[in-house]
XYZ file of C-alpha atoms in Angstrom:
602
model
C -35.694 4.846 -22.229
C -33.882 8.090 -22.860
C -30.108 7.757 -23.209
C -30.267 3.962 -22.999
C -27.865 3.655 -25.926
C -25.493 6.072 -24.181
C -25.468 3.870 -21.093
C -24.873 0.853 -23.320
C -21.981 2.677 -24.987
C -20.267 3.328 -21.657
C -21.033 -0.229 -20.560
C -19.223 -1.497 -23.645
C -16.292 0.875 -23.191
C -15.966 -0.285 -19.581
C -15.623 -3.894 -20.726
C -12.960 -2.967 -23.252
C -11.049 -0.973 -20.650
C -11.176 -3.763 -18.075
C -10.088 -6.290 -20.654
C -7.255 -4.143 -21.986
C -5.844 -2.983 -18.668
C -7.007 -5.536 -16.115
C -7.270 -8.861 -17.892
C -4.683 -8.899 -20.667
C -2.494 -5.816 -21.135
C -0.972 -6.903 -24.406
C 1.664 -4.191 -24.450
C 3.282 -5.867 -21.430
C 3.542 -9.266 -23.116
C 6.859 -10.494 -24.552
C 7.879 -11.533 -28.054
C 5.095 -12.772 -30.329
C 2.435 -11.923 -27.742
C 3.430 -8.246 -27.707
C 1.295 -5.579 -29.337
C 3.793 -5.025 -32.154
C 4.236 -8.606 -33.265
C 3.289 -10.861 -36.171
C 1.029 -9.025 -38.635
C 1.020 -5.827 -36.579
C 4.795 -5.578 -36.861
C 4.320 -5.797 -40.630
C 1.783 -2.953 -40.744
C 4.024 -0.938 -38.446
C 7.373 -1.606 -40.132
C 7.140 1.454 -42.360
C 7.490 3.754 -39.349
C 10.758 2.635 -37.710
C 12.233 1.846 -41.131
C 11.638 5.357 -42.468
C 11.683 7.536 -39.364
C 14.232 5.934 -37.036
C 16.642 3.837 -39.106
C 16.285 5.583 -42.494
C 16.446 2.164 -44.147
C 13.105 1.384 -45.737
C 14.670 -0.439 -48.698
C 16.996 -2.913 -46.972
C 15.553 -3.056 -43.430
C 18.983 -4.045 -42.103
C 18.074 -3.059 -38.569
C 15.487 -5.808 -38.252
C 18.005 -8.557 -37.424
C 18.861 -6.803 -34.148
C 15.189 -6.086 -33.432
C 14.297 -9.721 -34.032
C 17.052 -10.900 -31.731
C 16.009 -8.527 -28.952
C 12.200 -8.526 -29.217
C 11.362 -11.613 -31.343
C 8.172 -10.125 -32.833
C 8.001 -12.919 -35.460
C 7.818 -14.263 -38.063
C 11.354 -13.518 -39.212
C 11.297 -11.273 -42.260
C 7.701 -12.223 -42.998
C 6.858 -8.512 -42.803
C 8.716 -7.840 -46.059
C 9.983 -9.841 -49.008
C 13.068 -9.579 -51.180
C 12.018 -8.088 -54.516
C 13.924 -8.844 -57.761
C 15.177 -5.258 -57.575
C 17.318 -6.337 -54.616
C 15.293 -4.272 -52.132
C 12.870 -5.434 -49.496
C 9.227 -4.523 -50.084
C 6.698 -4.392 -47.253
C 4.092 -7.133 -47.437
C 1.269 -4.955 -46.122
C 0.069 -1.641 -47.502
C 0.833 1.517 -45.561
C -2.610 2.685 -44.422
C -2.310 1.166 -40.966
C 1.180 2.622 -40.524
C -0.163 6.114 -41.225
C -2.910 5.563 -38.669
C -0.276 4.443 -36.179
C 1.903 7.485 -36.853
C 0.482 9.794 -34.136
C 0.933 7.175 -31.421
C 4.385 6.266 -32.744
C 5.396 9.944 -32.608
C 4.296 10.311 -28.982
C 6.126 7.131 -27.984
C 9.291 8.180 -29.809
C 9.357 11.538 -28.054
C 8.846 9.948 -24.637
C 10.918 6.754 -24.918
C 14.353 8.078 -23.931
C 13.082 10.537 -21.263
C 11.267 7.577 -19.687
C 14.439 5.463 -19.762
C 13.591 3.183 -22.696
C 15.436 2.645 -25.974
C 14.065 4.810 -28.803
C 14.219 1.818 -31.131
C 10.585 1.573 -32.196
C 9.824 -1.609 -30.244
C 10.409 -0.869 -26.562
C 7.580 -0.586 -24.032
C 6.469 2.995 -24.850
C 5.884 2.032 -28.486
C 3.982 -1.105 -27.499
C 1.799 0.782 -25.026
C 1.174 3.689 -27.393
C -0.172 1.415 -30.129
C -2.406 -0.539 -27.748
C -3.796 2.561 -26.072
C -4.204 4.401 -29.345
C -6.101 1.452 -30.792
C -8.422 1.467 -27.784
C -9.205 5.156 -28.305
C -9.940 4.428 -31.964
C -12.345 1.698 -30.863
C -14.165 4.126 -28.569
C -14.412 6.582 -31.461
C -15.776 3.980 -33.862
C -18.346 2.715 -31.386
C -19.473 6.283 -30.653
C -20.112 7.039 -34.310
C -21.803 3.687 -34.837
C -24.183 4.589 -32.029
C -24.905 7.967 -33.627
C -25.601 6.368 -37.004
C -27.877 3.667 -35.628
C -29.908 6.220 -33.696
C -30.766 7.876 -36.989
C -32.666 4.742 -38.003
C -33.583 2.813 -34.847
C -34.831 3.236 -31.298
C -32.668 3.758 -28.234
C -33.331 0.197 -27.101
C -32.497 -1.397 -30.443
C -29.320 0.677 -30.734
C -28.245 -0.217 -27.204
C -28.849 -3.909 -27.846
C -26.843 -3.834 -31.083
C -23.857 -2.196 -29.353
C -23.880 -4.723 -26.517
C -24.219 -7.623 -28.928
C -21.192 -6.513 -30.930
C -18.864 -5.653 -28.057
C -19.894 -8.236 -25.483
C -20.960 -10.997 -27.837
C -18.515 -11.092 -30.766
C -14.795 -11.250 -31.505
C -14.847 -7.450 -31.813
C -13.861 -7.471 -28.126
C -10.709 -9.452 -28.894
C -9.717 -7.179 -31.778
C -10.195 -3.939 -29.878
C -9.311 -4.514 -26.231
C -6.471 -6.984 -26.823
C -5.447 -7.218 -30.477
C -6.664 -3.743 -31.344
C -3.538 -2.809 -33.284
C -4.664 -5.133 -36.073
C -6.302 -3.359 -39.000
C -9.837 -4.563 -38.270
C -10.518 -2.276 -35.326
C -9.336 0.794 -37.239
C -11.326 -0.162 -40.322
C -14.419 -0.651 -38.172
C -14.061 2.981 -37.165
C -13.515 4.076 -40.780
C -16.705 2.259 -41.795
C -18.660 3.826 -38.935
C -17.412 7.280 -39.916
C -18.188 6.604 -43.570
C -21.773 5.683 -42.714
C -22.131 8.805 -40.588
C -20.777 11.195 -43.218
C -22.688 9.468 -46.008
C -25.942 10.114 -44.186
C -24.875 13.710 -43.551
C -23.912 14.246 -47.190
C -27.306 13.234 -48.550
C -29.027 15.377 -45.960
C -26.776 18.373 -46.685
C -24.407 17.900 -49.667
C -21.357 19.978 -48.806
C -17.942 19.866 -50.428
C -16.203 19.302 -47.073
C -18.326 16.240 -46.388
C -17.595 14.875 -49.864
C -13.871 15.297 -49.288
C -14.094 13.448 -45.964
C -15.935 10.602 -47.687
C -13.215 10.382 -50.332
C -10.529 10.430 -47.635
C -12.211 7.608 -45.705
C -12.628 5.414 -48.786
C -9.025 6.008 -49.828
C -7.745 5.324 -46.332
C -9.758 2.103 -46.079
C -8.271 0.917 -49.377
C -4.785 1.991 -48.335
C -5.171 -0.065 -45.167
C -6.526 -3.184 -46.879
C -6.878 -2.976 -50.658
C -10.082 -5.040 -50.683
C -11.783 -2.373 -48.581
C -12.272 -0.250 -51.687
C -15.682 -1.968 -51.684
C -16.551 0.631 -49.049
C -17.097 3.025 -51.981
C -20.402 1.225 -52.548
C -21.756 2.724 -49.327
C -21.926 6.402 -50.362
C -22.773 5.562 -53.969
C -25.694 3.235 -53.209
C -26.918 4.495 -49.839
C -30.664 4.962 -49.730
C -31.414 3.346 -53.094
C -34.376 1.264 -52.003
C -36.481 1.777 -55.137
C -36.177 2.580 -58.850
C -37.465 6.070 -58.239
C -34.644 6.559 -55.716
C -32.148 5.461 -58.377
C -33.447 8.104 -60.782
C -33.264 10.732 -58.069
C -29.704 9.690 -57.250
C -28.608 10.086 -60.871
C -30.075 13.565 -60.909
C -28.397 14.309 -57.561
C -24.987 13.292 -58.908
C -25.526 15.432 -61.977
C -26.180 18.462 -59.774
C -23.240 17.722 -57.477
C -20.769 16.216 -59.937
C -17.947 18.491 -58.721
C -18.283 17.149 -55.171
C -18.389 13.592 -56.457
C -15.298 14.165 -58.587
C -13.480 15.783 -55.671
C -14.183 12.744 -53.470
C -12.826 10.458 -56.197
C -9.689 12.572 -56.578
C -9.045 12.553 -52.820
C -9.548 8.777 -52.605
C -7.234 8.280 -55.575
C -4.586 10.560 -54.082
C -4.578 8.579 -50.856
C -4.317 5.281 -52.720
C -1.506 6.715 -54.842
C 0.711 6.833 -51.746
C 1.101 3.070 -51.949
C 2.007 3.168 -55.620
C 4.584 5.865 -54.872
C 6.153 3.662 -52.193
C 6.313 0.687 -54.564
C 7.952 2.836 -57.210
C 10.517 4.063 -54.691
C 11.283 0.673 -53.129
C 10.906 -1.673 -56.110
C 11.027 0.530 -59.194
C 7.495 -0.553 -60.170
C 4.198 1.263 -59.809
C 2.308 -1.907 -58.964
C 3.606 -4.784 -56.826
C 1.654 -7.803 -55.592
C 3.218 -8.047 -52.182
C 1.366 -11.155 -50.984
C 3.393 -13.294 -53.431
C 1.961 -16.860 -53.386
C -1.133 -15.945 -51.355
C -4.274 -15.015 -53.210
C -8.005 -15.424 -53.781
C -10.177 -18.242 -55.107
C -12.920 -16.056 -56.518
C -14.701 -18.942 -58.228
C -14.538 -21.250 -55.214
C -14.857 -19.200 -52.021
C -14.449 -21.041 -48.727
C -17.893 -20.020 -47.537
C -18.696 -23.038 -45.397
C -15.269 -22.906 -43.767
C -15.488 -19.281 -42.740
C -19.038 -19.638 -41.421
C -19.246 -22.920 -39.555
C -15.853 -24.667 -39.434
C -14.366 -25.487 -36.066
C -11.103 -23.957 -37.216
C -12.337 -20.402 -37.715
C -16.099 -20.376 -38.256
C -17.660 -16.956 -37.808
C -20.906 -18.361 -36.413
C -18.959 -20.822 -34.242
C -16.855 -18.223 -32.428
C -19.341 -15.339 -32.657
C -22.768 -17.065 -32.671
C -24.334 -13.704 -31.805
C -24.066 -12.849 -35.486
C -26.632 -15.536 -36.291
C -29.182 -12.902 -35.280
C -28.266 -10.922 -38.376
C -29.955 -13.559 -40.557
C -33.488 -12.783 -39.344
C -32.228 -9.247 -38.804
C -32.035 -8.590 -42.539
C -35.697 -9.493 -42.920
C -36.478 -7.054 -40.118
C -34.276 -4.421 -41.756
C -36.223 -4.736 -44.995
C -39.400 -4.217 -43.017
C -38.244 -1.185 -41.023
C -35.736 0.519 -43.350
C -36.472 -0.353 -46.985
C -34.424 2.529 -48.327
C -31.101 1.352 -46.904
C -31.782 -2.391 -46.884
C -30.392 -3.162 -50.398
C -27.132 -1.318 -49.791
C -26.524 -2.805 -46.344
C -27.258 -6.323 -47.578
C -25.146 -5.929 -50.724
C -22.058 -4.573 -48.960
C -22.339 -7.177 -46.190
C -22.483 -9.948 -48.770
C -19.557 -8.451 -50.676
C -17.470 -8.368 -47.505
C -18.478 -11.949 -46.728
C -17.556 -13.072 -50.243
C -14.149 -11.372 -50.182
C -13.400 -12.868 -46.774
C -14.371 -16.345 -47.994
C -12.416 -16.065 -51.239
C -9.045 -15.532 -49.515
C -7.153 -18.829 -49.640
C -5.764 -18.388 -46.130
C -9.378 -18.370 -44.969
C -8.480 -19.025 -41.304
C -6.534 -15.732 -41.297
C -3.493 -16.809 -39.350
C -5.214 -18.535 -36.480
C -7.539 -15.672 -35.664
C -10.296 -16.017 -33.078
C -13.160 -16.602 -35.472
C -13.297 -14.517 -38.629
C -11.391 -11.337 -37.827
C -11.673 -10.173 -41.434
C -15.414 -9.666 -40.917
C -14.958 -7.141 -38.119
C -14.442 -4.070 -40.283
C -17.890 -4.572 -41.783
C -19.607 -4.931 -38.378
C -21.009 -1.365 -38.551
C -23.098 -2.560 -41.499
C -24.081 -5.836 -39.869
C -25.092 -3.753 -36.846
C -28.025 -2.447 -38.880
C -29.389 -5.999 -39.128
C -28.800 -6.517 -35.405
C -30.563 -3.287 -34.473
C -33.483 -4.088 -36.763
C -33.784 -7.528 -35.205
C -33.857 -6.134 -31.662
C -36.371 -3.498 -32.659
C -38.628 -6.355 -33.749
C -37.831 -8.649 -30.790
C -38.189 -5.858 -28.237
C -41.805 -5.245 -29.219
C -42.911 -8.707 -27.996
C -42.517 -10.117 -24.503
C -41.811 -13.700 -25.578
C -39.210 -12.766 -28.195
C -37.553 -10.225 -25.915
C -37.117 -12.845 -23.169
C -36.159 -15.750 -25.425
C -33.601 -13.889 -27.507
C -32.180 -12.104 -24.476
C -31.408 -15.544 -23.037
C -29.834 -16.547 -26.351
C -27.770 -13.352 -26.377
C -26.677 -14.040 -22.797
C -25.401 -17.465 -23.833
C -23.549 -15.914 -26.776
C -21.955 -13.352 -24.460
C -20.806 -16.114 -22.121
C -19.272 -18.051 -25.022
C -17.548 -14.943 -26.396
C -16.011 -14.066 -23.031
C -15.053 -17.711 -22.582
C -13.361 -17.892 -26.003
C -11.544 -14.619 -25.338
C -10.236 -16.049 -22.072
C -9.221 -19.339 -23.679
C -7.319 -17.521 -26.422
C -5.020 -15.912 -23.859
C -5.026 -17.357 -20.362
C -7.244 -20.434 -20.415
C -5.361 -22.189 -23.195
C -8.211 -24.224 -24.688
C -8.179 -22.218 -27.924
C -5.396 -23.581 -30.147
C -4.850 -21.232 -33.109
C -5.033 -22.733 -36.602
C -5.556 -26.262 -35.247
C -9.118 -26.352 -33.915
C -11.291 -29.228 -35.135
C -14.823 -30.389 -34.399
C -14.090 -33.191 -31.859
C -11.783 -30.942 -29.855
C -14.152 -27.976 -30.011
C -17.107 -30.049 -28.782
C -14.949 -31.432 -25.996
C -13.872 -28.063 -24.594
C -16.482 -25.466 -25.588
C -17.824 -23.472 -22.688
C -16.128 -25.582 -20.032
C -13.405 -25.053 -17.451
C -13.059 -28.555 -15.971
C -11.894 -30.785 -18.802
C -8.886 -33.084 -18.957
C -6.750 -30.874 -21.173
C -4.358 -33.659 -22.156
C -7.225 -35.885 -23.329
C -8.714 -32.967 -25.238
C -5.435 -32.069 -26.951
C -5.176 -35.576 -28.381
C -8.357 -34.875 -30.333
C -6.515 -32.236 -32.330
C -4.621 -35.123 -33.907
C -6.445 -38.426 -33.607
C -10.163 -37.456 -33.434
C -10.855 -40.770 -31.661
C -11.429 -41.061 -27.921
C -12.445 -43.928 -25.664
C -15.170 -42.514 -23.434
C -16.283 -45.661 -21.595
C -16.425 -45.771 -17.812
C -13.670 -48.388 -17.673
C -11.703 -50.569 -20.044
C -12.703 -54.237 -20.193
C -10.666 -57.355 -20.998
C -7.389 -55.486 -21.144
C -4.657 -57.514 -22.843
C -1.059 -56.370 -23.210
C 0.253 -57.507 -26.591
C 3.584 -55.736 -26.608
C 6.198 -53.936 -24.523
C 9.527 -52.393 -25.396
C 12.129 -50.751 -23.186
C 14.621 -50.641 -26.089
C 17.366 -52.276 -24.008
C 17.978 -54.815 -26.784
C 18.121 -52.208 -29.587
C 21.474 -51.249 -31.035
C 20.381 -48.664 -33.638
C 18.991 -45.239 -32.904
C 19.471 -45.450 -29.170
C 21.167 -43.271 -26.570
C 22.842 -44.213 -23.328
C 23.074 -40.584 -22.263
C 20.461 -39.721 -19.629
C 18.130 -42.637 -20.489
C 14.595 -42.481 -19.166
C 14.888 -45.957 -17.649
C 17.565 -48.638 -17.623
C 20.625 -48.120 -19.797
C 19.062 -47.107 -23.114
C 16.317 -44.967 -24.602
C 15.180 -44.691 -28.208
C 16.011 -41.535 -30.140
C 13.939 -39.386 -32.455
C 15.828 -36.519 -34.092
C 17.057 -35.324 -37.476
C 19.411 -38.311 -37.738
C 16.881 -40.861 -36.460
C 13.634 -40.137 -38.246
C 11.839 -43.391 -37.344
C 11.706 -45.414 -34.141
C 9.839 -48.723 -34.264
C 8.128 -49.442 -30.966
C 5.992 -52.459 -31.866
C 5.397 -54.547 -34.973
C 3.342 -57.714 -35.123
C 1.038 -59.798 -37.261
C -2.574 -59.521 -36.142
C -3.615 -62.608 -34.177
C -7.295 -62.700 -35.080
C -7.970 -65.842 -33.069
C -6.619 -64.404 -29.816
C -7.208 -60.694 -30.327
C -10.228 -60.525 -32.621
C -12.731 -59.444 -29.939
C -10.856 -56.249 -29.087
C -12.396 -52.925 -30.058
C -9.565 -50.566 -29.108
C -5.772 -50.446 -29.107
C -3.925 -48.261 -26.582
C -0.323 -47.236 -27.229
C 1.603 -45.821 -24.255
C 5.108 -44.383 -24.201
C 7.279 -42.329 -21.862
C 9.211 -39.499 -23.500
C 11.094 -36.298 -22.908
C 12.648 -33.626 -25.129
C 15.909 -31.788 -24.920
C 13.946 -28.765 -26.149
C 10.317 -28.403 -27.206
C 9.551 -28.223 -30.913
C 7.030 -25.418 -31.457
C 6.545 -25.850 -35.198
C 3.427 -27.996 -35.493
C 4.439 -29.879 -38.629
C 7.855 -30.750 -37.185
C 6.589 -32.156 -33.890
C 7.497 -35.777 -33.221
C 4.588 -38.189 -33.622
C 3.549 -41.519 -32.173
C 1.777 -43.393 -34.974
C -0.449 -46.478 -34.982
C -0.822 -48.138 -38.385
C -2.984 -51.074 -39.433
C -1.866 -52.717 -42.691
C -2.943 -55.419 -45.130
C -0.678 -58.301 -46.179
C 0.664 -56.252 -49.091
C 1.533 -53.397 -46.665
C -1.374 -51.293 -47.870
C -2.368 -48.912 -45.081
C -5.880 -49.732 -43.880
C -5.992 -47.176 -41.092
C -3.563 -44.806 -39.397
C -3.849 -42.554 -36.364
C -1.266 -40.426 -34.554
C -0.677 -37.863 -31.832
C 2.009 -35.185 -31.699
C 4.120 -35.773 -28.603
C 5.455 -32.274 -28.028
C 1.947 -30.851 -28.010
C 1.678 -32.311 -24.489
C 4.778 -30.820 -22.839
C 5.983 -27.321 -22.063
C 9.676 -28.079 -22.189
C 11.961 -30.956 -21.281
C 9.823 -32.589 -18.577
C 9.365 -36.371 -18.527
C 5.899 -37.401 -19.698
C 3.907 -40.626 -20.052
C 1.385 -40.353 -22.879
C -1.127 -42.758 -24.344
C -3.709 -42.642 -27.058
C -6.493 -44.971 -28.085
C -7.361 -46.090 -31.604
C -10.412 -48.058 -32.674
C -9.654 -51.382 -34.345
C -10.729 -51.013 -38.000
C -13.626 -53.112 -39.286
C -11.950 -53.544 -42.644
C -9.727 -56.668 -42.722
C -6.032 -56.139 -41.949
C -3.120 -58.408 -41.082
C -0.423 -56.341 -39.373
C -0.035 -53.667 -36.682
C 2.889 -51.228 -36.633
C 3.441 -48.604 -33.920
C 6.351 -46.235 -34.371
C 7.702 -42.777 -33.656
C 8.488 -40.245 -36.379
C 10.617 -37.146 -35.911
C 8.694 -34.868 -38.305
C 11.939 -33.417 -39.636
C 12.712 -31.586 -36.407
C 16.244 -30.892 -35.232
C 15.050 -31.299 -31.613
C 15.833 -34.552 -29.792
C 13.134 -36.752 -28.252
C 13.822 -39.840 -26.108
C 11.317 -42.719 -25.997
C 11.090 -45.478 -23.410
C 8.791 -47.883 -21.480
C 6.465 -48.503 -24.417
C 3.406 -50.750 -24.089
C 0.594 -51.784 -26.450
C -2.738 -52.994 -25.053
C -6.008 -54.219 -26.497
C -9.334 -53.749 -24.748
C -13.079 -53.597 -25.206
């Protein structure tokens, strides 16, 4: 169909617009949910530091910004260098891309009645809206590039798969101010101008290619791998390699000019380091780095925590898609495959492979224009057969549903828990809207769940209201009676139940259920500091045979009173003692415990 890919383009843009403005306008969100928060505030920090506060070395203004806007995570956007100055953690490429939208917001902030402080609503909105326009631009040029190699139908299908069926939607319509959306557009432009250069080798095109490569590297240093695209594009045979060598010999001045431009752009970062730290080269990620010899490939592909194929299963189609690409476009197949694999390898080698609790693998998004070639090739093959067109369209529909569902759960649904997802929890919640959220959340800690219709032969083996305790108790606002047990920085442990295992009386039980009532004076948000309820089975020499726990504050929003239980399977390995206790996790928040019971059942 004529213009089918154009209709698909507008269909995709409509989804991004509805998501950005109707579903989750991120620029309206407070604190760490705002557009300029977390990593984005780090990319962006160059601009207010240099252009508003004139304090790019000490960043003294940030204390007031943090107090007012709480973008997080403290001064994680910069680190104190031995020179005594603060150095930005992230390179400046994204800040330069944000500059036009920052300028507009700064000019309009005070006339619109907002503080011209770099973080008020006009700045938040400008970065979100600007990022959305960049996404439209990138998708437009991706469409133009794909049409050079594939049919209208295959191009349309590839666009819909990427926007509707992958985490690209999240990182354009909602979290578009992250680098990945902008780099996606740079890659799409680089592919477009690379094709144009080999069709008509002009100096202007070469300079644009150099600019794009330099800008990609200035945004994320690892993106210098993008240089492989113009160098290797179209080398599908040895004869093509010989022709390319001859081509470079004829156009060496253009090639050199592109290299000079890319180097000049990259030099901006070195100049900043020299100015701020007195050194030409600074490793600003400090203790974070790469495991080049042991990449986390399985984790980034199929883990419940951040697996690419788990959260964007649409990209599974790229696997057969590469075979189709080799069949339809042999000349570009080696380059597309090589750069895709390089991007995958770099993503997997980063030790923080879950990328800060991202929805799937956000670090793969910038290379999606290349993966789109495999998608388009696959749909060109599938679209030529009735059975494959129907079957894979149904598969794509399921992937679209899951992607929209995950996007919703990451923001309003609440089933996506950043950085903490595991397989039992994921299988419990995936694709559903009607689950018992409290039961599901326990699986983030214990991974064991009693799923029987009803408990049988229930036997209470212990109860504790702490009225007889004299240590670690409070008589102020007790949950019940006169006393409640305390968990806080001064009371790290709270024993609820301790007993020898009575094998003769209890040996037929399969499960142990621990139940406790609790409330907090204030919720602890730091995962590793949350108070825990722990069940421990021990041998006679106090060797731990088995231990399970749940984090209490995971199940409350604030200071409300809550009754919580969790079930643990009785271990098959011999043990002689059971200990159930609370642990504060090192938090300075206070938790009260009361009305504890321990039950055995089958």
